CSV table of C-alpha atoms in Angstrom, one decimal:
chain,number,residue,atom,x,y,z
A,198,LEU,CA,-125.2,-52.1,-95.9
A,199,TYR,CA,-122.6,-49.8,-93.8
A,200,ALA,CA,-120.1,-52.7,-93.9
A,201,ALA,CA,-120.7,-52.9,-97.6
A,202,ASN,CA,-120.4,-49.0,-98.5
A,203,ASN,CA,-117.3,-49.6,-96.7
A,204,LEU,CA,-115.7,-52.6,-99.3
A,205,LYS,CA,-117.1,-50.7,-102.0
A,206,GLN,CA,-114.8,-47.5,-101.1
A,207,GLU,CA,-112.3,-49.7,-100.4
A,208,MET,CA,-112.3,-51.5,-103.5
A,209,ALA,CA,-112.5,-48.3,-105.7
A,210,GLN,CA,-109.5,-46.8,-103.9
A,211,LEU,CA,-107.3,-49.8,-104.2
A,212,ARG,CA,-108.3,-49.8,-107.9
A,213,ASP,CA,-107.6,-46.5,-108.3
A,214,CYS,CA,-104.5,-46.7,-106.5
A,215,GLU,CA,-105.2,-44.1,-103.8
A,216,SER,CA,-104.5,-47.3,-100.6
A,217,GLY,CA,-103.3,-50.3,-100.8
A,218,GLN,CA,-99.3,-51.7,-101.0
A,219,ILE,CA,-96.6,-53.0,-102.9
A,220,ILE,CA,-94.0,-55.2,-101.8
A,221,PHE,CA,-91.0,-56.3,-103.9
A,222,GLY,CA,-87.2,-56.4,-104.1
A,223,ALA,CA,-84.6,-55.0,-106.1
A,224,GLY,CA,-80.7,-56.0,-106.2
A,225,PRO,CA,-77.7,-53.9,-105.6
A,226,PHE,CA,-77.3,-52.2,-109.1
A,227,PRO,CA,-80.9,-51.1,-109.8
A,228,ALA,CA,-81.4,-50.0,-107.1
A,229,ALA,CA,-78.4,-47.9,-107.2
A,230,SER,CA,-79.6,-46.8,-110.9
A,231,PHE,CA,-83.1,-46.7,-112.5
A,232,LEU,CA,-85.0,-47.5,-109.1
A,233,PRO,CA,-84.9,-44.2,-106.9
A,234,GLY,CA,-86.3,-42.5,-110.0
A,235,VAL,CA,-89.1,-44.8,-110.6
A,236,LEU,CA,-89.7,-44.7,-106.8
A,237,THR,CA,-89.6,-40.8,-106.9
A,238,GLU,CA,-92.7,-41.0,-109.7
A,239,LEU,CA,-94.5,-43.9,-108.0
A,240,ALA,CA,-94.8,-41.5,-104.9
A,241,THR,CA,-95.9,-38.6,-106.7
A,242,ALA,CA,-98.2,-40.4,-108.6
A,243,TYR,CA,-99.7,-42.5,-105.8
A,244,PRO,CA,-98.6,-40.5,-102.4
A,245,ARG,CA,-101.4,-42.8,-100.8
A,246,MET,CA,-100.1,-45.9,-101.6
A,247,ARG,CA,-97.6,-47.7,-99.5
A,248,THR,CA,-93.9,-48.9,-101.0
A,249,VAL,CA,-91.9,-51.1,-99.4
A,250,LEU,CA,-88.9,-52.5,-101.2
A,251,GLU,CA,-86.1,-54.9,-100.1
A,252,VAL,CA,-82.5,-54.8,-101.5
A,253,ASN,CA,-80.8,-58.0,-101.6
A,254,ASN,CA,-78.6,-60.2,-103.5
A,255,SER,CA,-80.7,-62.5,-106.3
A,256,ASP,CA,-80.1,-65.7,-104.4
A,257,THR,CA,-81.5,-64.0,-100.8
A,258,LEU,CA,-84.6,-62.2,-103.2
A,259,MET,CA,-85.8,-65.4,-104.9
A,260,GLU,CA,-85.8,-67.1,-101.6
A,261,HIS,CA,-88.2,-64.3,-100.2
A,262,LEU,CA,-89.9,-64.6,-103.7
A,263,LEU,CA,-90.8,-67.9,-103.3
A,264,ALA,CA,-91.5,-67.6,-100.1
A,265,GLU,CA,-94.1,-65.2,-100.6
A,266,LYS,CA,-92.8,-62.9,-98.9
A,267,LEU,CA,-92.4,-60.8,-102.2
A,268,GLU,CA,-94.5,-59.9,-105.1
A,269,PHE,CA,-91.3,-59.5,-107.5
A,270,PHE,CA,-87.8,-58.5,-107.5
A,271,ILE,CA,-85.9,-56.7,-110.3
A,272,ALA,CA,-82.3,-57.7,-110.0
A,273,ASP,CA,-79.4,-59.4,-112.2
A,274,THR,CA,-81.2,-63.2,-112.8
A,275,ARG,CA,-77.9,-64.8,-114.4
A,276,THR,CA,-77.8,-67.2,-111.2
A,277,LEU,CA,-80.5,-67.8,-110.7
A,278,ILE,CA,-82.0,-71.6,-111.2
A,279,PRO,CA,-84.9,-72.5,-113.8
A,280,ASN,CA,-87.9,-73.2,-111.5
A,281,LYS,CA,-91.4,-73.9,-113.4
A,282,HIS,CA,-92.8,-71.8,-110.5
A,283,VAL,CA,-90.7,-68.8,-111.4
A,284,LYS,CA,-91.0,-66.6,-114.5
A,285,THR,CA,-88.8,-63.9,-115.5
A,286,ARG,CA,-88.8,-61.1,-118.5
A,287,LYS,CA,-85.6,-59.0,-119.3
A,288,LEU,CA,-85.5,-55.9,-118.7
A,289,THR,CA,-81.8,-54.5,-119.5
A,290,ARG,CA,-78.2,-55.2,-119.7
A,291,GLN,CA,-76.0,-52.8,-117.6
A,292,SER,CA,-72.3,-53.1,-118.8
A,293,GLY,CA,-69.5,-52.2,-116.1
A,294,GLY,CA,-66.3,-51.5,-115.3
A,295,LEU,CA,-63.3,-50.1,-112.6
A,296,TYR,CA,-63.8,-47.5,-110.7
A,297,CYS,CA,-61.9,-45.1,-108.4
A,298,ARG,CA,-61.7,-41.8,-106.7
A,299,ARG,CA,-60.4,-38.9,-108.1
A,300,LYS,CA,-56.9,-39.2,-107.0
A,301,HIS,CA,-56.2,-42.4,-106.7
A,302,PRO,CA,-52.6,-43.4,-107.4
A,303,LEU,CA,-53.2,-45.7,-110.9
A,304,THR,CA,-55.1,-42.7,-112.7
A,305,LYS,CA,-51.3,-41.4,-113.3
A,306,LYS,CA,-51.0,-44.1,-116.3
A,307,ALA,CA,-52.8,-43.8,-119.0
A,308,MET,CA,-53.4,-47.9,-119.8
A,309,LEU,CA,-53.3,-50.4,-117.1
A,310,ASN,CA,-52.5,-54.0,-117.3
A,311,LEU,CA,-53.4,-57.0,-115.4
A,312,HIS,CA,-50.5,-56.8,-113.3
A,313,ASP,CA,-51.5,-53.6,-112.0
A,314,LEU,CA,-55.0,-54.9,-111.3
A,315,GLN,CA,-53.9,-58.2,-109.5
A,316,ASN,CA,-52.0,-55.9,-107.0
A,317,ALA,CA,-54.8,-53.6,-106.3
A,318,SER,CA,-57.9,-53.7,-103.5
A,319,TYR,CA,-61.3,-53.8,-104.5
A,320,ALA,CA,-64.7,-53.8,-103.4
A,321,SER,CA,-67.9,-55.4,-104.8
A,322,VAL,CA,-71.4,-56.6,-104.4
A,323,TYR,CA,-71.6,-60.1,-103.3
A,324,LEU,CA,-70.3,-62.2,-106.3
A,325,ALA,CA,-71.8,-66.1,-106.9
A,326,ASP,CA,-69.4,-68.8,-106.9
A,327,ILE,CA,-70.6,-69.4,-111.0
A,328,PHE,CA,-68.6,-65.6,-111.4
A,329,LEU,CA,-65.8,-66.7,-109.4
A,330,SER,CA,-63.5,-68.8,-111.8
A,331,SER,CA,-64.1,-66.0,-114.9
A,332,MET,CA,-63.5,-63.0,-112.6
A,333,ARG,CA,-60.0,-65.2,-111.9
A,334,LYS,CA,-59.4,-64.9,-115.4
A,335,ALA,CA,-60.6,-61.5,-115.8
A,336,PHE,CA,-57.7,-60.5,-113.3
A,337,GLY,CA,-55.3,-62.8,-114.8
A,338,LEU,CA,-55.7,-65.4,-111.3
A,339,GLU,CA,-54.6,-68.8,-111.5
A,340,PRO,CA,-57.6,-71.0,-110.5
A,341,GLY,CA,-58.5,-71.2,-106.8
A,342,GLN,CA,-56.2,-67.8,-106.3
A,343,ASP,CA,-58.2,-65.3,-104.0
A,344,LEU,CA,-59.6,-62.3,-106.0
A,345,PRO,CA,-58.2,-59.1,-103.9
A,346,MET,CA,-61.3,-58.2,-102.9
A,347,VAL,CA,-61.2,-55.9,-99.3
A,348,THR,CA,-64.9,-54.8,-99.0
A,349,THR,CA,-68.0,-56.9,-100.1
A,350,CYS,CA,-71.5,-55.6,-99.7
A,351,ASP,CA,-75.0,-55.5,-101.3
A,352,ASN,CA,-75.1,-51.9,-100.9
A,353,ILE,CA,-73.6,-49.7,-103.4
A,354,PHE,CA,-74.0,-46.1,-101.7
A,355,VAL,CA,-71.5,-47.9,-98.2
A,356,LEU,CA,-69.0,-49.4,-101.0
A,357,LYS,CA,-68.8,-45.7,-103.0
A,358,GLN,CA,-68.4,-44.0,-99.6
A,359,VAL,CA,-65.3,-46.7,-99.1
A,360,VAL,CA,-63.9,-46.1,-102.6
A,361,MET,CA,-64.1,-42.2,-102.3
A,362,HIS,CA,-62.1,-42.5,-99.2
A,363,SER,CA,-59.7,-45.1,-99.6
A,364,ASP,CA,-57.8,-47.1,-102.6
A,365,ALA,CA,-60.0,-49.4,-103.2
A,366,ILE,CA,-61.2,-50.1,-106.8
A,367,LEU,CA,-65.3,-50.5,-107.0
A,368,LEU,CA,-66.2,-53.1,-109.3
A,369,CYS,CA,-69.5,-52.2,-110.3
A,370,THR,CA,-71.8,-51.5,-112.8
A,371,HIS,CA,-71.6,-48.0,-115.0
A,372,ALA,CA,-75.2,-47.3,-114.5
A,373,ALA,CA,-74.9,-47.6,-110.8
A,374,VAL,CA,-72.0,-44.7,-110.7
A,375,ALA,CA,-73.1,-42.2,-113.5
A,376,THR,CA,-73.6,-39.6,-111.3
A,377,GLU,CA,-70.6,-39.7,-109.2
A,378,LEU,CA,-68.8,-40.2,-112.9
A,379,LYS,CA,-70.4,-36.7,-114.1
A,380,SER,CA,-69.3,-35.0,-111.1
A,381,GLY,CA,-65.7,-36.4,-111.0
A,382,ASP,CA,-65.8,-37.9,-107.9
A,383,LEU,CA,-65.0,-41.5,-109.4
A,384,ILE,CA,-62.8,-41.9,-112.7
A,385,GLU,CA,-63.4,-45.3,-115.1
A,386,LEU,CA,-60.0,-46.8,-114.9
A,387,LYS,CA,-59.0,-48.5,-118.6
A,388,ALA,CA,-57.0,-51.9,-118.5
A,389,GLU,CA,-55.7,-53.7,-121.3
A,390,GLY,CA,-56.2,-57.1,-121.3
A,391,TRP,CA,-59.6,-56.5,-119.2
A,392,GLN,CA,-62.9,-58.3,-119.8
A,393,ALA,CA,-65.6,-55.9,-120.0
A,394,ILE,CA,-68.2,-57.3,-116.7
A,395,HIS,CA,-72.3,-56.9,-117.1
A,396,ALA,CA,-75.2,-57.5,-115.2
A,397,GLU,CA,-78.3,-58.7,-117.1
A,398,ILE,CA,-81.1,-57.3,-115.2
A,399,GLY,CA,-84.7,-58.6,-115.1
A,400,VAL,CA,-88.0,-58.5,-113.3
A,401,VAL,CA,-88.7,-62.3,-111.5
A,402,SER,CA,-91.8,-63.1,-110.5
A,403,LEU,CA,-94.1,-66.0,-109.0
A,404,ALA,CA,-95.9,-67.9,-112.4
A,405,ARG,CA,-99.1,-68.1,-111.4
A,406,ARG,CA,-99.5,-65.1,-109.2
A,407,SER,CA,-101.4,-62.2,-110.7
A,408,LEU,CA,-99.1,-59.1,-110.1
A,409,SER,CA,-101.1,-56.2,-108.6
């Protein structure tokens, strides 16, 4: 009876979100934009529930989801290969651009051109192979030519620090740098001929697994 009562109490706590845990993943862009606010609300509403978040690129998150190390993940879904064991729900589209520190030399020009972009250096998240050809086209580079990346990292906070203290340009979504743009720490660069980038953010989970 004692054990049964304990089980009943534990089930009630799980049902009311007073205990238990949720383990999920996030790509760099959602982790740097809307997830901090979501986690804050979650911690306020359910202070006894344990939340574990892994921030990584989409390919690695998919591996961990299939290995059942994650319950779901929120990330750019454009690189994901269709899988009958996985379901994807579209969440939002985040547009992106080129961002630099306030006193960057290129801010002296009202409108940049592709030649200016080719001679600059960049900081970016990990870019999957399927994006490389479109990125070369956006920069006006020849097929097979290396992109001018100096820093590649899936941590947006680290990338922003690099860009704010160097002449590197951040290749990122607008939402991930909204705070820095509002404060003036970062400025968006405009370039003639530059093709706008975007990220398709979705929620990815196992098809036959009930979410907590």
